mmCIF file of C-alpha atoms and ligand atoms in Angstrom:
data_model
loop_
_atom_site.group_PDB
_atom_site.id
_atom_site.type_symbol
_atom_site.label_atom_id
_atom_site.label_comp_id
_atom_site.label_asym_id
_atom_site.label_seq_id
_atom_site.Cartn_x
_atom_site.Cartn_y
_atom_site.Cartn_z
ATOM 1 C CA MET A 14 -13.975 -44.313 -32.600
ATOM 2 C CA ALA A 15 -10.802 -46.276 -33.202
ATOM 3 C CA GLU A 16 -10.651 -48.935 -30.513
ATOM 4 C CA PHE A 17 -13.075 -47.660 -27.892
ATOM 5 C CA THR A 18 -16.833 -47.280 -27.822
ATOM 6 C CA LYS A 19 -18.511 -44.202 -26.407
ATOM 7 C CA ALA A 20 -19.748 -46.307 -23.485
ATOM 8 C CA GLN A 21 -16.196 -47.426 -22.680
ATOM 9 C CA ILE A 22 -14.927 -43.859 -22.639
ATOM 10 C CA GLU A 23 -17.887 -42.836 -20.521
ATOM 11 C CA ALA A 24 -16.992 -45.546 -17.994
ATOM 12 C CA VAL A 25 -13.379 -44.317 -17.866
ATOM 13 C CA ALA A 26 -14.508 -40.685 -17.517
ATOM 14 C CA LYS A 27 -16.476 -41.554 -14.367
ATOM 15 C CA ASN A 28 -13.153 -42.167 -12.632
ATOM 16 C CA PHE A 29 -11.959 -38.575 -12.972
ATOM 17 C CA GLN A 30 -12.798 -35.539 -10.875
ATOM 18 C CA TYR A 31 -15.053 -33.933 -13.477
ATOM 19 C CA ASP A 32 -17.815 -31.648 -12.230
ATOM 20 C CA GLY A 33 -20.197 -32.588 -15.010
ATOM 21 C CA GLU A 34 -21.615 -35.363 -17.176
ATOM 22 C CA MET A 35 -19.889 -36.299 -20.434
ATOM 23 C CA VAL A 36 -22.139 -35.165 -23.300
ATOM 24 C CA ASP A 37 -19.785 -35.649 -26.242
ATOM 25 C CA VAL A 38 -16.572 -37.501 -27.088
ATOM 26 C CA ARG A 39 -14.377 -37.790 -30.161
ATOM 27 C CA PRO A 40 -10.897 -39.076 -31.003
ATOM 28 C CA TYR A 41 -8.531 -36.139 -31.170
ATOM 29 C CA GLY A 42 -5.157 -35.054 -32.593
ATOM 30 C CA ASN A 43 -2.572 -36.732 -34.795
ATOM 31 C CA GLY A 44 -0.138 -38.216 -32.293
ATOM 32 C CA HIS A 45 1.609 -41.488 -33.180
ATOM 33 C CA ILE A 46 1.706 -42.899 -29.651
ATOM 34 C CA ASN A 47 -1.174 -42.262 -27.259
ATOM 35 C CA ASP A 48 -4.946 -42.554 -27.778
ATOM 36 C CA THR A 49 -6.365 -39.082 -27.302
ATOM 37 C CA PHE A 50 -10.008 -38.066 -26.862
ATOM 38 C CA LEU A 51 -11.724 -34.725 -26.523
ATOM 39 C CA LEU A 52 -14.589 -34.811 -24.052
ATOM 40 C CA GLU A 53 -17.273 -32.236 -23.562
ATOM 41 C CA LEU A 54 -18.718 -32.009 -20.064
ATOM 42 C CA GLN A 55 -22.007 -30.412 -19.188
ATOM 43 C CA MET A 56 -21.621 -28.008 -16.286
ATOM 44 C CA GLU A 57 -23.996 -25.595 -14.621
ATOM 45 C CA GLN A 58 -21.953 -22.617 -15.768
ATOM 46 C CA GLY A 59 -21.758 -23.930 -19.380
ATOM 47 C CA ASN A 60 -20.029 -26.820 -21.159
ATOM 48 C CA ARG A 61 -16.302 -27.427 -20.628
ATOM 49 C CA LYS A 62 -13.787 -29.505 -22.531
ATOM 50 C CA VAL A 63 -11.119 -31.875 -21.260
ATOM 51 C CA ILE A 64 -8.558 -34.140 -22.885
ATOM 52 C CA LEU A 65 -8.638 -37.809 -21.909
ATOM 53 C CA GLN A 66 -5.700 -39.986 -22.982
ATOM 54 C CA GLN A 67 -4.751 -43.592 -22.700
ATOM 55 C CA ILE A 68 -0.983 -43.690 -22.225
ATOM 56 C CA ASN A 69 0.647 -46.243 -24.498
ATOM 57 C CA HIS A 70 2.125 -48.607 -21.945
ATOM 58 C CA HIS A 71 3.995 -50.651 -24.560
ATOM 59 C CA VAL A 72 6.002 -47.505 -25.278
ATOM 60 C CA PHE A 73 6.106 -46.209 -21.689
ATOM 61 C CA ALA A 74 6.877 -49.223 -19.530
ATOM 62 C CA LYS A 75 6.165 -47.336 -16.286
ATOM 63 C CA PRO A 76 3.299 -44.892 -16.891
ATOM 64 C CA GLU A 77 3.182 -44.019 -13.202
ATOM 65 C CA GLU A 78 6.720 -42.629 -13.548
ATOM 66 C CA VAL A 79 5.648 -40.650 -16.628
ATOM 67 C CA MET A 80 2.904 -39.060 -14.533
ATOM 68 C CA GLU A 81 5.253 -38.398 -11.623
ATOM 69 C CA ASN A 82 7.577 -36.481 -13.974
ATOM 70 C CA ILE A 83 4.652 -34.567 -15.470
ATOM 71 C CA MET A 84 3.202 -33.613 -12.080
ATOM 72 C CA ASN A 85 6.577 -32.374 -10.838
ATOM 73 C CA VAL A 86 7.509 -30.496 -13.996
ATOM 74 C CA THR A 87 4.103 -28.840 -14.451
ATOM 75 C CA ARG A 88 4.047 -27.798 -10.774
ATOM 76 C CA TYR A 89 7.464 -26.197 -11.230
ATOM 77 C CA LEU A 90 6.421 -24.493 -14.483
ATOM 78 C CA ASN A 91 3.207 -23.272 -12.874
ATOM 79 C CA GLN A 92 5.253 -21.476 -10.219
ATOM 80 C CA LYS A 93 7.634 -19.940 -12.792
ATOM 81 C CA ILE A 94 4.747 -18.781 -14.975
ATOM 82 C CA ARG A 95 3.056 -17.108 -11.986
ATOM 83 C CA GLU A 96 6.333 -15.380 -11.054
ATOM 84 C CA ASN A 97 6.550 -14.054 -14.615
ATOM 85 C CA GLY A 98 2.966 -12.761 -14.504
ATOM 86 C CA GLY A 99 1.636 -15.381 -16.951
ATOM 87 C CA ASP A 100 -1.525 -17.501 -16.923
ATOM 88 C CA PRO A 101 -0.711 -21.026 -15.652
ATOM 89 C CA TRP A 102 -4.082 -22.358 -16.879
ATOM 90 C CA ARG A 103 -3.088 -21.678 -20.485
ATOM 91 C CA GLU A 104 0.703 -21.728 -20.431
ATOM 92 C CA THR A 105 1.262 -25.209 -19.015
ATOM 93 C CA LEU A 106 -0.625 -28.495 -18.918
ATOM 94 C CA ASN A 107 -2.933 -28.975 -15.926
ATOM 95 C CA VAL A 108 -3.708 -32.541 -14.889
ATOM 96 C CA VAL A 109 -7.278 -33.357 -13.800
ATOM 97 C CA PRO A 110 -6.887 -35.886 -10.971
ATOM 98 C CA ALA A 111 -8.663 -39.222 -10.780
ATOM 99 C CA VAL A 112 -11.434 -39.702 -8.216
ATOM 100 C CA ASP A 113 -8.950 -41.353 -5.830
ATOM 101 C CA GLY A 114 -6.666 -38.309 -6.066
ATOM 102 C CA LYS A 115 -4.014 -39.990 -8.213
ATOM 103 C CA ALA A 116 -2.682 -38.403 -11.399
ATOM 104 C CA TYR A 117 -3.964 -41.344 -13.460
ATOM 105 C CA TYR A 118 -6.643 -44.011 -13.506
ATOM 106 C CA LEU A 119 -5.758 -47.657 -14.037
ATOM 107 C CA ASP A 120 -8.608 -49.610 -15.643
ATOM 108 C CA GLU A 121 -9.410 -53.300 -15.203
ATOM 109 C CA GLU A 122 -7.521 -54.278 -18.361
ATOM 110 C CA GLY A 123 -4.365 -52.516 -17.190
ATOM 111 C CA GLY A 124 -4.953 -49.401 -19.327
ATOM 112 C CA PHE A 125 -3.467 -46.155 -17.935
ATOM 113 C CA TRP A 126 -5.596 -43.054 -18.386
ATOM 114 C CA ARG A 127 -4.941 -39.408 -17.593
ATOM 115 C CA SER A 128 -6.748 -36.192 -18.215
ATOM 116 C CA TYR A 129 -5.807 -32.578 -18.886
ATOM 117 C CA ILE A 130 -7.767 -29.363 -18.901
ATOM 118 C CA PHE A 131 -8.366 -28.526 -22.560
ATOM 119 C CA ILE A 132 -6.587 -25.379 -23.676
ATOM 120 C CA THR A 133 -9.189 -23.420 -25.608
ATOM 121 C CA ASP A 134 -8.735 -20.944 -28.474
ATOM 122 C CA ALA A 135 -5.362 -22.395 -29.437
ATOM 123 C CA THR A 136 -4.222 -24.767 -32.192
ATOM 124 C CA CYS A 137 -1.585 -27.448 -32.757
ATOM 125 C CA TYR A 138 -0.354 -27.332 -36.355
ATOM 126 C CA ASP A 139 0.810 -30.361 -38.325
ATOM 127 C CA GLN A 140 2.535 -28.211 -40.898
ATOM 128 C CA VAL A 141 3.985 -24.732 -40.813
ATOM 129 C CA GLU A 142 1.465 -22.219 -42.172
ATOM 130 C CA THR A 143 3.462 -19.033 -41.605
ATOM 131 C CA PRO A 144 7.135 -18.551 -40.669
ATOM 132 C CA GLN A 145 5.944 -16.469 -37.696
ATOM 133 C CA ASP A 146 4.165 -19.520 -36.227
ATOM 134 C CA PHE A 147 7.371 -21.505 -36.620
ATOM 135 C CA TYR A 148 9.306 -18.743 -34.876
ATOM 136 C CA GLU A 149 6.777 -18.886 -32.032
ATOM 137 C CA SER A 150 7.147 -22.660 -31.675
ATOM 138 C CA ALA A 151 10.945 -22.244 -31.603
ATOM 139 C CA TYR A 152 10.757 -19.541 -28.978
ATOM 140 C CA SER A 153 8.399 -21.666 -26.848
ATOM 141 C CA PHE A 154 10.597 -24.766 -26.954
ATOM 142 C CA GLY A 155 13.677 -22.643 -26.191
ATOM 143 C CA LYS A 156 11.843 -20.937 -23.335
ATOM 144 C CA PHE A 157 10.718 -24.313 -21.993
ATOM 145 C CA GLN A 158 14.364 -25.325 -21.636
ATOM 146 C CA ASN A 159 15.198 -21.948 -20.187
ATOM 147 C CA LEU A 160 12.472 -22.170 -17.509
ATOM 148 C CA LEU A 161 13.645 -25.652 -16.544
ATOM 149 C CA ALA A 162 17.367 -24.826 -16.596
ATOM 150 C CA GLU A 163 17.648 -24.954 -12.791
ATOM 151 C CA TYR A 164 15.321 -27.947 -12.361
ATOM 152 C CA PRO A 165 17.235 -30.876 -10.784
ATOM 153 C CA ALA A 166 17.426 -33.094 -13.894
ATOM 154 C CA GLU A 167 18.701 -36.120 -11.970
ATOM 155 C CA THR A 168 15.357 -36.375 -10.102
ATOM 156 C CA LEU A 169 13.438 -37.072 -13.322
ATOM 157 C CA HIS A 170 12.676 -40.628 -14.402
ATOM 158 C CA GLU A 171 14.037 -41.743 -17.767
ATOM 159 C CA THR A 172 10.587 -42.606 -19.149
ATOM 160 C CA ILE A 173 12.020 -44.394 -22.200
ATOM 161 C CA VAL A 174 15.492 -45.676 -21.516
ATOM 162 C CA GLY A 175 17.992 -44.503 -24.134
ATOM 163 C CA PHE A 176 15.267 -42.579 -25.999
ATOM 164 C CA HIS A 177 17.696 -40.417 -27.987
ATOM 165 C CA ASP A 178 20.758 -42.582 -27.559
ATOM 166 C CA THR A 179 21.298 -42.744 -31.305
ATOM 167 C CA ARG A 180 24.311 -45.027 -30.926
ATOM 168 C CA ALA A 181 22.174 -47.594 -29.073
ATOM 169 C CA ARG A 182 19.392 -47.150 -31.624
ATOM 170 C CA PHE A 183 21.890 -47.936 -34.386
ATOM 171 C CA ALA A 184 22.756 -51.224 -32.643
ATOM 172 C CA ALA A 185 19.041 -52.031 -32.237
ATOM 173 C CA PHE A 186 18.518 -51.238 -35.907
ATOM 174 C CA LYS A 187 21.249 -53.650 -36.993
ATOM 175 C CA LYS A 188 19.658 -56.356 -34.869
ATOM 176 C CA ALA A 189 16.258 -55.714 -36.474
ATOM 177 C CA VAL A 190 17.858 -56.083 -39.924
ATOM 178 C CA GLU A 191 19.587 -59.346 -38.944
ATOM 179 C CA GLU A 192 16.427 -60.820 -37.407
ATOM 180 C CA ASP A 193 14.211 -59.630 -40.276
ATOM 181 C CA VAL A 194 11.135 -61.130 -38.598
ATOM 182 C CA MET A 195 8.717 -60.027 -41.343
ATOM 183 C CA GLY A 196 11.007 -60.952 -44.254
ATOM 184 C CA ARG A 197 10.949 -57.314 -45.409
ATOM 185 C CA ALA A 198 14.684 -56.520 -45.431
ATOM 186 C CA ALA A 199 15.343 -57.657 -49.005
ATOM 187 C CA GLU A 200 12.974 -55.068 -50.499
ATOM 188 C CA VAL A 201 14.493 -52.138 -48.553
ATOM 189 C CA GLN A 202 18.196 -52.686 -49.113
ATOM 190 C CA GLU A 203 18.768 -49.128 -50.302
ATOM 191 C CA GLU A 204 17.237 -47.647 -47.143
ATOM 192 C CA ILE A 205 19.176 -50.059 -44.911
ATOM 193 C CA ARG A 206 22.397 -49.082 -46.647
ATOM 194 C CA PHE A 207 21.612 -45.402 -46.095
ATOM 195 C CA VAL A 208 21.530 -46.016 -42.341
ATOM 196 C CA LEU A 209 24.577 -48.281 -42.172
ATOM 197 C CA GLU A 210 26.747 -45.863 -44.176
ATOM 198 C CA ARG A 211 26.227 -43.177 -41.505
ATOM 199 C CA GLU A 212 27.361 -44.831 -38.294
ATOM 200 C CA ASP A 213 29.414 -41.701 -37.534
ATOM 201 C CA VAL A 214 26.164 -39.702 -37.292
ATOM 202 C CA ALA A 215 24.770 -42.277 -34.860
ATOM 203 C CA ASN A 216 27.894 -42.102 -32.671
ATOM 204 C CA CYS A 217 28.572 -38.370 -32.713
ATOM 205 C CA PHE A 218 26.700 -37.182 -29.594
ATOM 206 C CA ALA A 219 27.343 -40.362 -27.598
ATOM 207 C CA GLU A 220 31.089 -39.878 -28.065
ATOM 208 C CA LEU A 221 30.902 -36.226 -26.992
ATOM 209 C CA LEU A 222 28.902 -37.279 -23.932
ATOM 210 C CA ASP A 223 31.478 -39.985 -23.138
ATOM 211 C CA ARG A 224 34.120 -37.255 -23.186
ATOM 212 C CA LYS A 225 31.899 -35.042 -20.963
ATOM 213 C CA GLU A 226 31.895 -32.273 -23.550
ATOM 214 C CA LEU A 227 28.123 -31.765 -23.467
ATOM 215 C CA PRO A 228 25.775 -30.870 -20.587
ATOM 216 C CA LEU A 229 22.678 -32.947 -19.881
ATOM 217 C CA ARG A 230 19.676 -30.649 -19.527
ATOM 218 C CA VAL A 231 15.982 -31.066 -18.839
ATOM 219 C CA THR A 232 14.713 -31.436 -22.390
ATOM 220 C CA HIS A 233 11.370 -32.186 -24.025
ATOM 221 C CA ASN A 234 12.664 -34.769 -26.498
ATOM 222 C CA ASP A 235 9.630 -34.722 -28.810
ATOM 223 C CA THR A 236 9.580 -31.178 -30.135
ATOM 224 C CA LYS A 237 7.273 -31.600 -33.104
ATOM 225 C CA LEU A 238 5.312 -28.569 -34.214
ATOM 226 C CA ASN A 239 2.083 -30.300 -33.153
ATOM 227 C CA ASN A 240 3.345 -30.430 -29.584
ATOM 228 C CA ILE A 241 3.041 -26.634 -29.252
ATOM 229 C CA MET A 242 -0.241 -24.806 -28.856
ATOM 230 C CA ILE A 243 -0.458 -21.488 -30.690
ATOM 231 C CA ASP A 244 -2.994 -18.938 -29.458
ATOM 232 C CA ASN A 245 -5.628 -18.343 -32.142
ATOM 233 C CA LYS A 246 -5.917 -14.619 -31.419
ATOM 234 C CA THR A 247 -2.410 -13.470 -30.541
ATOM 235 C CA ARG A 248 -0.634 -16.155 -32.660
ATOM 236 C CA LYS A 249 1.860 -16.516 -29.794
ATOM 237 C CA GLY A 250 3.165 -19.948 -28.797
ATOM 238 C CA ILE A 251 1.450 -20.414 -25.459
ATOM 239 C CA CYS A 252 1.924 -23.951 -24.222
ATOM 240 C CA VAL A 253 4.350 -26.833 -24.699
ATOM 241 C CA ILE A 254 2.372 -30.092 -24.493
ATOM 242 C CA ASP A 255 3.096 -33.846 -24.773
ATOM 243 C CA LEU A 256 5.405 -33.972 -21.759
ATOM 244 C CA ASP A 257 5.752 -37.776 -21.642
ATOM 245 C CA THR A 258 9.371 -37.691 -22.743
ATOM 246 C CA VAL A 259 10.596 -34.803 -20.585
ATOM 247 C CA MET A 260 13.830 -36.115 -19.079
ATOM 248 C CA PRO A 261 17.548 -35.382 -19.093
ATOM 249 C CA GLY A 262 18.721 -34.893 -22.676
ATOM 250 C CA LEU A 263 20.571 -32.719 -25.163
ATOM 251 C CA ALA A 264 19.605 -29.208 -26.232
ATOM 252 C CA MET A 265 20.626 -29.977 -29.839
ATOM 253 C CA ASN A 266 18.144 -32.833 -30.001
ATOM 254 C CA ASP A 267 15.222 -30.600 -29.003
ATOM 255 C CA PHE A 268 16.323 -28.152 -31.683
ATOM 256 C CA GLY A 269 16.893 -30.894 -34.229
ATOM 257 C CA ASP A 270 13.603 -32.711 -33.836
ATOM 258 C CA SER A 271 11.743 -29.475 -34.544
ATOM 259 C CA ILE A 272 13.766 -28.909 -37.711
ATOM 260 C CA ARG A 273 13.167 -32.468 -38.887
ATOM 261 C CA PHE A 274 9.415 -32.007 -38.657
ATOM 262 C CA GLY A 275 8.739 -28.309 -39.105
ATOM 263 C CA ALA A 276 11.412 -27.153 -41.575
ATOM 264 C CA SER A 277 10.541 -29.903 -44.034
ATOM 265 C CA THR A 278 8.723 -28.703 -47.129
ATOM 266 C CA ALA A 279 6.422 -31.727 -46.968
ATOM 267 C CA ALA A 280 4.575 -33.901 -44.479
ATOM 268 C CA GLU A 281 6.425 -36.599 -42.572
ATOM 269 C CA ASP A 282 4.653 -39.291 -44.618
ATOM 270 C CA GLU A 283 4.737 -37.637 -48.071
ATOM 271 C CA LYS A 284 5.041 -40.261 -50.825
ATOM 272 C CA ASP A 285 6.345 -37.904 -53.511
ATOM 273 C CA LEU A 286 9.948 -37.425 -52.393
ATOM 274 C CA SER A 287 10.549 -34.634 -54.910
ATOM 275 C CA ARG A 288 8.459 -32.478 -52.573
ATOM 276 C CA VAL A 289 10.650 -33.146 -49.542
ATOM 277 C CA SER A 290 13.516 -30.832 -48.624
ATOM 278 C CA CYS A 291 14.882 -28.826 -45.709
ATOM 279 C CA ASP A 292 13.773 -25.205 -46.071
ATOM 280 C CA LEU A 293 16.722 -23.025 -45.060
ATOM 281 C CA GLY A 294 14.511 -19.988 -44.530
ATOM 282 C CA LEU A 295 12.541 -21.946 -41.934
ATOM 283 C CA PHE A 296 15.786 -23.312 -40.508
ATOM 284 C CA GLU A 297 16.967 -19.751 -39.928
ATOM 285 C CA THR A 298 13.634 -18.692 -38.437
ATOM 286 C CA TYR A 299 13.704 -21.583 -35.992
ATOM 287 C CA THR A 300 17.344 -21.019 -35.051
ATOM 288 C CA LYS A 301 16.619 -17.380 -34.157
ATOM 289 C CA GLY A 302 13.519 -18.234 -32.130
ATOM 290 C CA PHE A 303 15.121 -21.128 -30.275
ATOM 291 C CA LEU A 304 18.252 -19.189 -29.314
ATOM 292 C CA GLU A 305 16.158 -16.242 -28.154
ATOM 293 C CA GLY A 306 13.929 -18.546 -26.107
ATOM 294 C CA CYS A 307 16.958 -20.237 -24.522
ATOM 295 C CA GLY A 308 18.076 -16.776 -23.406
ATOM 296 C CA GLY A 309 21.836 -17.290 -23.481
ATOM 297 C CA LYS A 310 21.745 -20.571 -21.556
ATOM 298 C CA LEU A 311 23.421 -22.717 -24.246
ATOM 299 C CA THR A 312 27.180 -23.229 -24.443
ATOM 300 C CA LYS A 313 29.198 -22.274 -27.524
ATOM 301 C CA LYS A 314 29.667 -25.938 -28.338
ATOM 302 C CA GLU A 315 25.924 -26.650 -28.106
ATOM 303 C CA ILE A 316 25.168 -23.776 -30.465
ATOM 304 C CA GLU A 317 27.818 -24.928 -32.958
ATOM 305 C CA LEU A 318 26.260 -28.390 -32.906
ATOM 306 C CA LEU A 319 22.697 -27.275 -33.697
ATOM 307 C CA PRO A 320 22.911 -28.322 -37.384
ATOM 308 C CA MET A 321 24.244 -31.685 -36.209
ATOM 309 C CA GLY A 322 21.208 -31.946 -33.913
ATOM 310 C CA ALA A 323 18.962 -31.537 -36.961
ATOM 311 C CA LYS A 324 20.826 -34.232 -38.853
ATOM 312 C CA VAL A 325 21.027 -36.665 -35.928
ATOM 313 C CA MET A 326 17.333 -36.373 -35.048
ATOM 314 C CA THR A 327 16.222 -36.780 -38.669
ATOM 315 C CA TYR A 328 18.523 -39.732 -39.207
ATOM 316 C CA GLU A 329 17.466 -41.332 -35.902
ATOM 317 C CA CYS A 330 13.769 -40.881 -36.624
ATOM 318 C CA GLY A 331 14.161 -42.393 -40.122
ATOM 319 C CA MET A 332 16.060 -45.312 -38.604
ATOM 320 C CA ARG A 333 13.279 -45.818 -36.011
ATOM 321 C CA PHE A 334 10.565 -45.782 -38.700
ATOM 322 C CA LEU A 335 12.538 -48.285 -40.789
ATOM 323 C CA ALA A 336 13.237 -50.542 -37.791
ATOM 324 C CA ASP A 337 9.521 -50.497 -36.977
ATOM 325 C CA TYR A 338 8.682 -51.411 -40.569
ATOM 326 C CA LEU A 339 11.118 -54.337 -40.375
ATOM 327 C CA GLN A 340 9.624 -55.446 -37.053
ATOM 328 C CA GLY A 341 6.037 -55.413 -38.298
ATOM 329 C CA ASP A 342 4.841 -51.894 -37.340
ATOM 330 C CA VAL A 343 4.613 -52.554 -33.630
ATOM 331 C CA TYR A 344 5.587 -49.107 -32.284
ATOM 332 C CA PHE A 345 4.246 -46.174 -34.333
ATOM 333 C CA LYS A 346 0.547 -46.043 -35.235
ATOM 334 C CA ILE A 347 0.142 -46.615 -38.962
ATOM 335 C CA HIS A 348 -2.814 -45.701 -41.147
ATOM 336 C CA ARG A 349 -1.831 -47.627 -44.301
ATOM 337 C CA PRO A 350 0.500 -50.513 -45.204
ATOM 338 C CA GLU A 351 4.054 -49.258 -45.750
ATOM 339 C CA HIS A 352 3.272 -46.089 -43.787
ATOM 340 C CA ASN A 353 6.474 -46.448 -41.772
ATOM 341 C CA LEU A 354 8.432 -47.101 -44.955
ATOM 342 C CA ASP A 355 7.095 -43.892 -46.513
ATOM 343 C CA ARG A 356 7.959 -42.042 -43.303
ATOM 344 C CA CYS A 357 11.536 -43.344 -43.228
ATOM 345 C CA ARG A 358 12.050 -42.310 -46.851
ATOM 346 C CA THR A 359 11.103 -38.686 -46.174
ATOM 347 C CA GLN A 360 13.559 -38.628 -43.272
ATOM 348 C CA PHE A 361 16.424 -39.993 -45.373
ATOM 349 C CA LYS A 362 15.611 -37.548 -48.156
ATOM 350 C CA LEU A 363 15.865 -34.759 -45.581
ATOM 351 C CA VAL A 364 19.173 -36.070 -44.229
ATOM 352 C CA ALA A 365 20.619 -36.140 -47.754
ATOM 353 C CA ASP A 366 19.329 -32.620 -48.361
ATOM 354 C CA MET A 367 20.891 -31.379 -45.119
ATOM 355 C CA GLU A 368 24.179 -32.949 -46.171
ATOM 356 C CA ALA A 369 23.989 -30.995 -49.440
ATOM 357 C CA LYS A 370 23.208 -27.781 -47.513
ATOM 358 C CA TRP A 371 25.611 -28.420 -44.642
ATOM 359 C CA GLU A 372 27.784 -25.319 -45.002
ATOM 360 C CA ALA A 373 24.813 -23.026 -45.401
ATOM 361 C CA MET A 374 23.298 -24.456 -42.212
ATOM 362 C CA GLN A 375 26.517 -23.736 -40.280
ATOM 363 C CA GLU A 376 26.617 -20.191 -41.649
ATOM 364 C CA ILE A 377 23.020 -19.538 -40.604
ATOM 365 C CA VAL A 378 23.727 -20.650 -37.043
ATOM 366 C CA ALA A 379 26.887 -18.527 -36.872
ATOM 367 C CA LYS A 380 24.863 -15.524 -38.072
ATOM 368 C CA CYS A 381 22.165 -15.998 -35.400
ATOM 369 C CA ILE A 382 24.493 -15.937 -32.374
HETATM 370 P P1 ADP B 15 0.793 -37.999 -28.620
HETATM 371 O O1 ADP B 15 1.864 -38.367 -27.628
HETATM 372 O O2 ADP B 15 0.050 -39.164 -29.109
HETATM 373 O O3 ADP B 15 1.342 -37.117 -29.687
HETATM 374 P P2 ADP B 15 -0.325 -35.566 -27.389
HETATM 375 O O4 ADP B 15 -0.210 -35.439 -25.913
HETATM 376 O O5 ADP B 15 0.612 -34.768 -28.209
HETATM 377 O O6 ADP B 15 -0.273 -37.133 -27.781
HETATM 378 O O7 ADP B 15 -1.827 -35.201 -27.772
HETATM 379 C C1 ADP B 15 -2.314 -35.357 -29.092
HETATM 380 C C2 ADP B 15 -3.001 -34.076 -29.548
HETATM 381 O O8 ADP B 15 -4.074 -33.740 -28.634
HETATM 382 C C3 ADP B 15 -2.123 -32.847 -29.568
HETATM 383 O O9 ADP B 15 -1.389 -32.738 -30.765
HETATM 384 C C4 ADP B 15 -3.141 -31.714 -29.397
HETATM 385 O O10 ADP B 15 -3.762 -31.414 -30.635
HETATM 386 C C5 ADP B 15 -4.204 -32.333 -28.487
HETATM 387 N N1 ADP B 15 -4.000 -31.970 -27.066
HETATM 388 C C6 ADP B 15 -3.287 -32.648 -26.134
HETATM 389 N N2 ADP B 15 -3.365 -32.040 -24.923
HETATM 390 C C7 ADP B 15 -4.148 -30.942 -25.089
HETATM 391 C C8 ADP B 15 -4.657 -29.909 -24.195
HETATM 392 N N3 ADP B 15 -4.349 -29.892 -22.903
HETATM 393 N N4 ADP B 15 -5.448 -28.951 -24.728
HETATM 394 C C9 ADP B 15 -5.783 -28.970 -26.042
HETATM 395 N N5 ADP B 15 -5.357 -29.901 -26.916
HETATM 396 C C10 ADP B 15 -4.567 -30.892 -26.465
HETATM 397 C C1 GN1 B 16 6.183 -39.853 -31.834
HETATM 398 O O1 GN1 B 16 3.886 -38.940 -29.821
HETATM 399 P P1 GN1 B 16 4.267 -38.137 -31.018
HETATM 400 O O2 GN1 B 16 3.449 -38.418 -32.230
HETATM 401 O O3 GN1 B 16 4.347 -36.671 -30.652
HETATM 402 C C2 GN1 B 16 7.474 -40.280 -31.120
HETATM 403 C C3 GN1 B 16 8.610 -39.329 -31.468
HETATM 404 C C4 GN1 B 16 8.824 -39.310 -32.967
HETATM 405 C C5 GN1 B 16 7.504 -38.923 -33.634
HETATM 406 C C6 GN1 B 16 7.616 -39.009 -35.144
HETATM 407 C C7 GN1 B 16 7.318 -41.307 -27.504
HETATM 408 O O4 GN1 B 16 5.794 -38.583 -31.355
HETATM 409 O O5 GN1 B 16 9.801 -39.753 -30.838
HETATM 410 O O6 GN1 B 16 9.831 -38.382 -33.323
HETATM 411 O O7 GN1 B 16 6.423 -39.794 -33.223
HETATM 412 N N1 GN1 B 16 7.244 -40.300 -29.687
HETATM 413 C C8 GN1 B 16 7.641 -41.362 -28.945
HETATM 414 O O8 GN1 B 16 6.566 -38.307 -35.710
HETATM 415 O O9 GN1 B 16 8.255 -42.329 -29.420
HETATM 416 MG MG1 MG B 17 2.142 -35.222 -29.604
#
C-alpha cells in the first residue's frame, strides 16, 4: 500500500459508521489527487464494500467545505433521482458518516478522511472502449448539469479558488517559469513557448465572463471518463463521481475536459506522441450525448463555444502539468520522473491537432444542434 499500512487504514475505518469489521483493504483507482482505498466489511448478511478516501488537503485547502458542498449536492440529487423514479443508491454518491455524525473524520495528523458506499457492478474506464460508452459518459455529465440547473450556485463553496480561471493560471505559469525553482526551464523551452504563444486561448473565457456574456452554472469541473461509473450489465452511465470540484463554472469547460481526456486516441501520459490525436468521431459522439443530457438548457453562445471549451481545457491542463514539472511535481501524483512532462506533451499535441481540425469541430457542433 502506497503510504499507509493496513493497520493504519484499519484504525481510520474504526471512526466510520460501518456495521462490520474490515476484512480486506487495497489501494483503488487511478486518480491523480486523493488517496483512495477499497474496503471490504464483514456483515451478518454478507460482505459489503465501501470506498475510503483521504482528501488531499494541499489541493483542497478547506476539506470541510468540500464535504459541505458534496453533502448538499448529493442530497439535492438524491431528491431529483427519486422524483424521476431512479435508484439514489446507485445514481449518486452516498456518504457514510463518521462515528460522530460528521461527513468526514479528521485524524491526529490532520488527515481528512471520508467514505462512500461502493457502487457495485459498475466500472470507471481510463480509456474509451466503445463509442457507446463515451456517449453514455457525455449524456451523464450533461444530465448532471441539467439536474443541477436550478441549484443555487452562489451557495456552493469555491473549493479551489480560480480552478478553471485559465487567465489566472497563465499568470501563475509565467511566474513558475521565471522562478524556475528546479532549474528545469532550459530543457523545456519548446513547451514553454507553446503556452506563451497562446495567451489568447488563456484569456478567451475570462474576457467573455468580464463582459457578462456567459452564465455561471453548477458544473463538475473534472469530467474525466474515469469520473463516471458505467453499469456493467446495461452499459448505461449511472453515476457521476469525484464531486470535490463541483462549484460554479462554465458548461464549455465540463464539455471540454471530457474531450481532452476521452476523445484522445492515446492515454494522457503516452510517450509516443505520434499516437496522440483528437478523434473527431468521438468528438461528435460526445457532443451529441452532452447536448442531449443538457436537455436544451445551454445558450446558443455556450453551444457555439463547445470546441473552444475543448481547446481551453486541454491547453490549461497541459499548462498545469508543465507548471507542476517546473515546480518539482508537487501537485499531481507522478509514477515516474518526467511523468508531468510527458503528460503536458500529450496535451499540447492535442491542442495542435484541434487547431488543425478547428473547422471540422465547428461543423460537427453545428450539425448536432
Ligand atoms: P480522485 O479525485 O483521486 O480522482 P475519485 O473520487 O475519482 O478520486 O476516486 C478514484 C477512483 O475510485 C474512481 O476513479 C473510481 O474508480 C473509484 N471510486 C470512487 N468512488 C467510488 C464509489 N462510490 N463506488 C465505486 N468506485 C468508486
Ligand atoms: C486531476 O482527481 P483527478 O485525477 O480526477 C485534477 C484535474 C485534472 C486531472 C488530469 C482537483 O483529476 O483538474 O484535469 O487530474 N483534479 C484536481 O488528469 O486538480
Ligand atoms: Mg477521479
